[in-house]
Amino acid sequence: MLQAKDIAAAQIDHAIANTKTAAQSLQERLDTASASLSKAASAFSPTHFFDWAKNKKKELWHRVQTQYTDLKLKMEQIKQRVLHLIAITLIQVIVLPLLTLWLMKVLFAWVAGPEQYARFEEGLLRRKQEVDRMRNQLWGGGANKVGATG
């Protein structure tokens, strides 16, 4: 029976030693966790948080200003391109045809001579007058009046 008591006592001593080791390990983990929490709590103090928020606000404001400036620059470039296209279109639609007509008129006057050119202009004037007269007959004399009815 003595042996059974010795074995039971040895098992109890072994269990106590294991419990002490586990408690010691648990205490070390608790100390480490407590230190980490204390460190984290000091890192996220209200002052630190407000400094972080202030820096974040400055960073975001700078990013917004940069994007606004970029957008403004792109809008200005688009505006310049549109104005350039309008100028080119006006030149192609108005200036070039008028220049072509003027050059044809000058060349015709130079090639045909002044007398032939004068007769040509008189013919153009007569045709214009005929068209105006027919328009007046068609519209009852109110072709140039807004809202005129015949």
Coordinates of C-alpha atoms in Angstrom, one line a residue:
M1 CA 0.0 0.0 0.0
L2 CA 2.9 2.2 0.6
Q3 CA 3.8 1.9 -3.0
A4 CA 0.4 3.0 -4.1
K5 CA 0.7 6.0 -1.8
D6 CA 4.1 6.8 -3.2
I7 CA 2.9 6.5 -6.7
A8 CA -0.2 8.7 -6.0
A9 CA 2.0 11.2 -4.2
A10 CA 4.5 11.2 -7.1
Q11 CA 1.6 11.8 -9.6
I12 CA 0.2 14.6 -7.4
D13 CA 3.7 16.2 -7.2
H14 CA 4.0 15.8 -11.0
A15 CA 0.5 17.4 -11.5
I16 CA 1.4 20.2 -9.1
A17 CA 4.7 20.8 -11.0
N18 CA 2.8 20.8 -14.4
T19 CA 0.2 23.2 -13.0
K20 CA 3.0 25.6 -11.7
T21 CA 4.7 25.5 -15.1
A22 CA 1.4 26.2 -16.9
A23 CA 0.6 29.0 -14.4
Q24 CA 4.0 30.5 -14.9
S25 CA 3.6 30.3 -18.7
L26 CA 0.2 31.8 -18.4
Q27 CA 1.6 34.6 -16.2
E28 CA 4.3 35.4 -18.8
R29 CA 1.7 35.6 -21.6
L30 CA -0.5 37.8 -19.4
D31 CA 2.5 40.1 -18.7
T32 CA 3.4 40.3 -22.4
A33 CA -0.2 41.0 -23.4
S34 CA -0.5 43.6 -20.7
A35 CA 2.7 45.3 -21.9
S36 CA 1.4 45.2 -25.5
L37 CA -1.9 46.7 -24.4
S38 CA -0.2 49.4 -22.4
K39 CA 2.0 50.2 -25.3
A40 CA -1.0 50.3 -27.7
A41 CA -3.0 52.5 -25.3
S42 CA -0.2 55.0 -25.0
A43 CA 0.3 55.0 -28.8
F44 CA -3.4 55.8 -29.3
S45 CA -3.8 58.5 -26.8
P46 CA -6.2 61.4 -27.8
T47 CA -3.3 63.7 -28.6
H48 CA -1.7 61.1 -30.9
F49 CA -5.1 60.4 -32.5
F50 CA -5.7 64.2 -33.1
D51 CA -2.2 64.6 -34.6
W52 CA -2.8 61.6 -36.9
A53 CA -6.2 63.0 -37.9
K54 CA -4.7 66.5 -38.6
N55 CA -1.9 65.0 -40.7
K56 CA -4.4 62.8 -42.6
K57 CA -6.6 65.9 -43.2
K58 CA -3.6 67.8 -44.6
E59 CA -2.6 64.9 -46.8
L60 CA -6.2 64.5 -48.2
W61 CA -6.5 68.3 -48.7
H62 CA -3.2 68.3 -50.6
R63 CA -4.4 65.4 -52.7
V64 CA -7.7 67.2 -53.4
Q65 CA -5.9 70.5 -54.4
T66 CA -3.6 68.5 -56.7
Q67 CA -6.5 66.8 -58.4
Y68 CA -8.3 70.1 -58.7
T69 CA -5.3 71.7 -60.3
D70 CA -4.8 68.8 -62.7
L71 CA -8.5 69.0 -63.6
K72 CA -8.3 72.7 -64.2
L73 CA -5.3 72.3 -66.4
K74 CA -7.0 69.5 -68.4
M75 CA -10.1 71.7 -68.8
E76 CA -7.9 74.6 -70.1
Q77 CA -6.2 72.2 -72.6
I78 CA -9.6 71.0 -73.8
K79 CA -10.8 74.6 -74.1
Q80 CA -7.8 75.5 -76.2
R81 CA -8.3 72.5 -78.4
V82 CA -12.0 73.4 -79.0
L83 CA -11.1 77.0 -79.9
H84 CA -8.4 75.7 -82.2
L85 CA -10.9 73.4 -83.9
I86 CA -13.4 76.2 -84.2
A87 CA -10.8 78.5 -85.8
I88 CA -9.7 75.8 -88.3
T89 CA -13.4 75.1 -89.2
L90 CA -14.1 78.8 -89.7
I91 CA -11.1 79.1 -91.9
Q92 CA -12.1 76.1 -94.0
V93 CA -15.8 77.0 -94.2
I94 CA -15.6 80.8 -94.7
V95 CA -12.2 82.1 -95.4
L96 CA -10.9 79.6 -97.9
P97 CA -14.1 79.6 -100.1
L98 CA -14.1 83.5 -100.2
L99 CA -10.4 83.5 -100.9
T100 CA -11.0 81.0 -103.7
L101 CA -13.8 83.1 -105.2
W102 CA -11.7 86.2 -105.0
L103 CA -8.7 84.5 -106.7
M104 CA -11.0 83.2 -109.5
K105 CA -12.4 86.7 -110.0
V106 CA -8.9 88.2 -110.2
L107 CA -7.7 85.4 -112.5
F108 CA -10.8 85.8 -114.7
A109 CA -10.2 89.6 -114.9
W110 CA -6.6 89.1 -115.7
V111 CA -7.1 86.4 -118.3
A112 CA -10.3 87.8 -120.0
G113 CA -9.3 91.5 -119.8
P114 CA -11.2 94.4 -118.2
E115 CA -13.9 94.7 -120.8
Q116 CA -14.9 91.0 -120.7
Y117 CA -14.9 91.1 -116.9
A118 CA -17.1 94.2 -116.8
R119 CA -19.6 92.4 -119.1
F120 CA -19.5 89.3 -116.9
E121 CA -20.2 91.4 -113.8
E122 CA -23.1 93.1 -115.5
G123 CA -24.5 89.7 -116.4
L124 CA -24.2 88.6 -112.8
L125 CA -26.0 91.7 -111.6
R126 CA -28.8 91.1 -114.2
R127 CA -29.3 87.5 -113.0
K128 CA -29.4 88.6 -109.4
Q129 CA -32.0 91.2 -110.2
E130 CA -34.1 88.6 -112.1
V131 CA -33.9 86.2 -109.1
D132 CA -35.0 89.1 -106.8
R133 CA -37.9 90.0 -109.1
M134 CA -39.1 86.4 -109.3
R135 CA -38.8 86.0 -105.5
N136 CA -40.9 89.2 -105.1
Q137 CA -43.5 87.9 -107.5
L138 CA -43.6 84.5 -105.8
W139 CA -43.9 86.0 -102.3
G140 CA -45.9 89.0 -103.2
G141 CA -43.2 91.6 -102.6
G142 CA -42.6 90.5 -99.0
A143 CA -39.7 88.2 -99.5
N144 CA -37.4 90.2 -97.3
K145 CA -40.0 90.8 -94.5
V146 CA -40.2 88.6 -91.5
G147 CA -43.5 86.8 -91.3
A148 CA -44.7 88.1 -94.6
T149 CA -47.6 86.1 -96.3
G150 CA -48.5 86.3 -99.9

